[in-house]
Amino acid sequence: MVKVRMNQLVGDQTGLLMSPLQLSVYWRLALIFFFTAFLFFLDIFTTAVVAETCRHGNDTGTFASWLEKLAPNKEDNQSALSKVLKDDADWRTESGTRDSVCGWTDWLSYGQMLFMTGLLLGSLFGGAISDRYGKRQVLLISMCVHAVCGLVPAVFPQPLLFLILRCLTGICCCCINICAFSLAVEWTPPDSRLWPPAFLPFCFSLGTMGGAPLAWLNATWTRLHLSLALPQIICLPLYLSIPESPRWLLLKKRTDILDRYRSNSPADNQRLDRLLDSAWSDLQKATEAQREDPVTEDHASSDIIHLKHPTVLMRLFVMSCVSAASALTYYGICLNIGSFGVGVYSAQFFSGLSEAPCLLVPLVRLGRRPMSMLALFLSGAACFVSLLLSRYNGTPMLVMSLALLGKLCVLAAIFISTLYSIELFPTVVRQRCLSLVNLSFRLGCLVNTLVPANPDGAISLAAMVIYSSGPIICCGLCLLLPETSGIPLPDSVEDCNRQLQPHQPAMDALWRTETLVSSQTSKVETFPVEKDSTISALLI
């Protein structure tokens, strides 16, 4: 018996190991997320570089005025001043920044707004394009364009071109995240699909940490863009071997590619069969649902009726508020990280470091609602204390640390709310509701770029009040939502009403993602993989 038990344990451990094909997917996607962070926060670095570089021009003007006071002879004064201006012209020729960038520094303030606009546009059509042409193909094209967009401003530093490239970078960044999340989830067994949404943002935080010292070491316009773009271009050939989504190949009946993946190794063959069995089961359920409820002319009006139901409207309102408030707080702190009185490069490094603990969120054994409320309350409280300390001359490092604690908590709230949204809405309108929640998140990101900064460069009082009060208000709104951990996904509004009954799931079922068994219908359900595009867009 002991020997049999040992064999079972060995077999279980072997089943937990990833196949070579899965490993190739995960480490390449991790590398992609690491480099994506470089251009995601490029506007923070360009603002710092231009502010430091163009200060040389202001110093020259001050020195020229000083010469006017010192030189009593006008000819001597003009001679000395011409020498200073000649040296300044030599500096401008060598650096290539003042003539080309310092003349349009006001344009840089629109870079963040256009980047967020690009993220919004990418979230609208990125998922549909990847579903039609394949995740791998869209991912490769987006990565190539993303890298080129980081390289072009180093060669052609023109204001209009830079802003267009920032918008295009935002679109590519969103498409990259959508395809990468989908590939990671669809190459992961159903019982482990909670980990990719935690692992990939962890790699993104590492990229945020790595980009800060890289930008600090290359503190000129040209060198900054080269240092952030060239590593991505060098690594582009590594992404060519990323496999396509097995679910997409199954839908498109590309059995030749699936057979090639199977022949890679016995472990790949075994793991791929398991993934295809899960995908095929989901497809059969979707087909049976379509047969039972065929699409008619009144299908759209039926969806509208479901959307108008008070329960659905209340949940949609709460989750939209949570998404908008989370976006305001998270990106408000990220994009103003240099406004806490700490050096922008060190602040950006600690900003990435503060997100690393989110990798441990799947290990927390709490329900969706308690976890969301706790994360939102801690986020608002940390931002509020940070605001008080900043108004009473607190040390900049302490003020920034509390703000980063609030950012970490709100990031955990975003992670939880992503799964929470799937479980709250009925199947008949789930996609529409998730799209509206995602739209609220993107609008919250866009609003951040419209908040005017203080003349002294610090975060305005009104902005910090919004960053602290929004999560706390949403924490109270979460009391209107039911607990959904460990219970079946709702198929109809009636199922949503049943969720309103008090339900306290067992501890071992709180984060179970492989199967959700309905006691009423004896039906096994899984988290819908077809929603990955919307889910991944919300996680960016």
PDB file of N, CA and C in Angstrom, residues 480-511:
ATOM      1  N   LEU A 480     -23.393  45.717  -1.344  1.00  0.00           N
ATOM      2  CA  LEU A 480     -24.592  45.404  -2.115  1.00  0.00           C
ATOM      3  C   LEU A 480     -24.439  44.139  -2.947  1.00  0.00           C
ATOM      4  N   LEU A 481     -23.225  43.606  -3.014  1.00  0.00           N
ATOM      5  CA  LEU A 481     -22.957  42.445  -3.863  1.00  0.00           C
ATOM      6  C   LEU A 481     -22.967  41.164  -3.025  1.00  0.00           C
ATOM      7  N   PRO A 482     -23.322  40.048  -3.655  1.00  0.00           N
ATOM      8  CA  PRO A 482     -23.283  38.762  -2.943  1.00  0.00           C
ATOM      9  C   PRO A 482     -21.897  38.139  -3.004  1.00  0.00           C
ATOM     10  N   GLU A 483     -21.657  37.155  -2.162  1.00  0.00           N
ATOM     11  CA  GLU A 483     -20.435  36.357  -2.242  1.00  0.00           C
ATOM     12  C   GLU A 483     -20.639  35.289  -3.323  1.00  0.00           C
ATOM     13  N   THR A 484     -19.651  35.132  -4.194  1.00  0.00           N
ATOM     14  CA  THR A 484     -19.801  34.225  -5.341  1.00  0.00           C
ATOM     15  C   THR A 484     -18.795  33.086  -5.355  1.00  0.00           C
ATOM     16  N   SER A 485     -17.896  33.030  -4.394  1.00  0.00           N
ATOM     17  CA  SER A 485     -16.873  31.984  -4.412  1.00  0.00           C
ATOM     18  C   SER A 485     -17.496  30.615  -4.180  1.00  0.00           C
ATOM     19  N   GLY A 486     -17.100  29.653  -5.009  1.00  0.00           N
ATOM     20  CA  GLY A 486     -17.507  28.280  -4.811  1.00  0.00           C
ATOM     21  C   GLY A 486     -18.924  27.953  -5.214  1.00  0.00           C
ATOM     22  N   ILE A 487     -19.606  28.857  -5.932  1.00  0.00           N
ATOM     23  CA  ILE A 487     -20.963  28.567  -6.394  1.00  0.00           C
ATOM     24  C   ILE A 487     -20.983  28.680  -7.912  1.00  0.00           C
ATOM     25  N   PRO A 488     -21.969  28.073  -8.577  1.00  0.00           N
ATOM     26  CA  PRO A 488     -21.975  28.036 -10.044  1.00  0.00           C
ATOM     27  C   PRO A 488     -22.105  29.426 -10.659  1.00  0.00           C
ATOM     28  N   LEU A 489     -21.576  29.554 -11.869  1.00  0.00           N
ATOM     29  CA  LEU A 489     -21.764  30.787 -12.618  1.00  0.00           C
ATOM     30  C   LEU A 489     -23.241  30.935 -12.974  1.00  0.00           C
ATOM     31  N   PRO A 490     -23.817  32.122 -12.824  1.00  0.00           N
ATOM     32  CA  PRO A 490     -25.239  32.302 -13.131  1.00  0.00           C
ATOM     33  C   PRO A 490     -25.501  32.284 -14.632  1.00  0.00           C
ATOM     34  N   ASP A 491     -26.509  31.554 -15.048  1.00  0.00           N
ATOM     35  CA  ASP A 491     -26.904  31.509 -16.444  1.00  0.00           C
ATOM     36  C   ASP A 491     -28.026  32.490 -16.755  1.00  0.00           C
ATOM     37  N   SER A 492     -28.795  32.872 -15.753  1.00  0.00           N
ATOM     38  CA  SER A 492     -29.944  33.739 -15.961  1.00  0.00           C
ATOM     39  C   SER A 492     -30.076  34.684 -14.774  1.00  0.00           C
ATOM     40  N   VAL A 493     -31.036  35.603 -14.904  1.00  0.00           N
ATOM     41  CA  VAL A 493     -31.277  36.554 -13.824  1.00  0.00           C
ATOM     42  C   VAL A 493     -31.793  35.832 -12.586  1.00  0.00           C
ATOM     43  N   GLU A 494     -32.543  34.759 -12.801  1.00  0.00           N
ATOM     44  CA  GLU A 494     -33.032  33.978 -11.656  1.00  0.00           C
ATOM     45  C   GLU A 494     -31.873  33.405 -10.854  1.00  0.00           C
ATOM     46  N   ASP A 495     -30.832  32.947 -11.566  1.00  0.00           N
ATOM     47  CA  ASP A 495     -29.647  32.453 -10.852  1.00  0.00           C
ATOM     48  C   ASP A 495     -28.982  33.574 -10.058  1.00  0.00           C
ATOM     49  N   CYS A 496     -28.981  34.776 -10.619  1.00  0.00           N
ATOM     50  CA  CYS A 496     -28.412  35.925  -9.891  1.00  0.00           C
ATOM     51  C   CYS A 496     -29.203  36.210  -8.620  1.00  0.00           C
ATOM     52  N   ASN A 497     -30.502  36.082  -8.707  1.00  0.00           N
ATOM     53  CA  ASN A 497     -31.329  36.315  -7.516  1.00  0.00           C
ATOM     54  C   ASN A 497     -31.066  35.262  -6.447  1.00  0.00           C
ATOM     55  N   ARG A 498     -30.769  34.033  -6.876  1.00  0.00           N
ATOM     56  CA  ARG A 498     -30.443  33.004  -5.882  1.00  0.00           C
ATOM     57  C   ARG A 498     -29.132  33.324  -5.176  1.00  0.00           C
ATOM     58  N   GLN A 499     -28.218  34.029  -5.868  1.00  0.00           N
ATOM     59  CA  GLN A 499     -26.955  34.409  -5.235  1.00  0.00           C
ATOM     60  C   GLN A 499     -27.160  35.399  -4.104  1.00  0.00           C
ATOM     61  N   LEU A 500     -28.291  36.099  -4.111  1.00  0.00           N
ATOM     62  CA  LEU A 500     -28.539  37.096  -3.074  1.00  0.00           C
ATOM     63  C   LEU A 500     -28.747  36.465  -1.719  1.00  0.00           C
ATOM     64  N   GLN A 501     -29.042  35.153  -1.704  1.00  0.00           N
ATOM     65  CA  GLN A 501     -29.208  34.477  -0.433  1.00  0.00           C
ATOM     66  C   GLN A 501     -27.868  34.381   0.289  1.00  0.00           C
ATOM     67  N   PRO A 502     -27.842  34.497   1.610  1.00  0.00           N
ATOM     68  CA  PRO A 502     -26.577  34.406   2.352  1.00  0.00           C
ATOM     69  C   PRO A 502     -25.873  33.098   2.051  1.00  0.00           C
ATOM     70  N   HIS A 503     -24.605  33.220   1.718  1.00  0.00           N
ATOM     71  CA  HIS A 503     -23.855  32.020   1.367  1.00  0.00           C
ATOM     72  C   HIS A 503     -22.420  32.186   1.831  1.00  0.00           C
ATOM     73  N   GLN A 504     -21.965  31.304   2.634  1.00  0.00           N
ATOM     74  CA  GLN A 504     -20.595  31.315   3.130  1.00  0.00           C
ATOM     75  C   GLN A 504     -19.899  30.047   2.661  1.00  0.00           C
ATOM     76  N   PRO A 505     -19.074  30.112   1.614  1.00  0.00           N
ATOM     77  CA  PRO A 505     -18.469  28.909   1.075  1.00  0.00           C
ATOM     78  C   PRO A 505     -17.407  28.346   1.992  1.00  0.00           C
ATOM     79  N   ALA A 506     -17.161  27.073   1.805  1.00  0.00           N
ATOM     80  CA  ALA A 506     -16.092  26.417   2.570  1.00  0.00           C
ATOM     81  C   ALA A 506     -14.743  26.968   2.159  1.00  0.00           C
ATOM     82  N   MET A 507     -13.785  26.885   3.068  1.00  0.00           N
ATOM     83  CA  MET A 507     -12.474  27.473   2.806  1.00  0.00           C
ATOM     84  C   MET A 507     -11.764  26.814   1.649  1.00  0.00           C
ATOM     85  N   ASP A 508     -11.961  25.519   1.441  1.00  0.00           N
ATOM     86  CA  ASP A 508     -11.255  24.843   0.360  1.00  0.00           C
ATOM     87  C   ASP A 508     -11.904  25.090  -0.987  1.00  0.00           C
ATOM     88  N   ALA A 509     -13.031  25.814  -1.029  1.00  0.00           N
ATOM     89  CA  ALA A 509     -13.713  26.063  -2.293  1.00  0.00           C
ATOM     90  C   ALA A 509     -13.669  27.522  -2.708  1.00  0.00           C
ATOM     91  N   LEU A 510     -12.995  28.360  -1.908  1.00  0.00           N
ATOM     92  CA  LEU A 510     -13.054  29.788  -2.171  1.00  0.00           C
ATOM     93  C   LEU A 510     -12.370  30.175  -3.477  1.00  0.00           C
ATOM     94  N   TRP A 511     -11.248  29.530  -3.791  1.00  0.00           N
ATOM     95  CA  TRP A 511     -10.509  29.917  -4.987  1.00  0.00           C
ATOM     96  C   TRP A 511     -10.480  28.778  -6.000  1.00  0.00           C
TER      97      TRP A 511
END
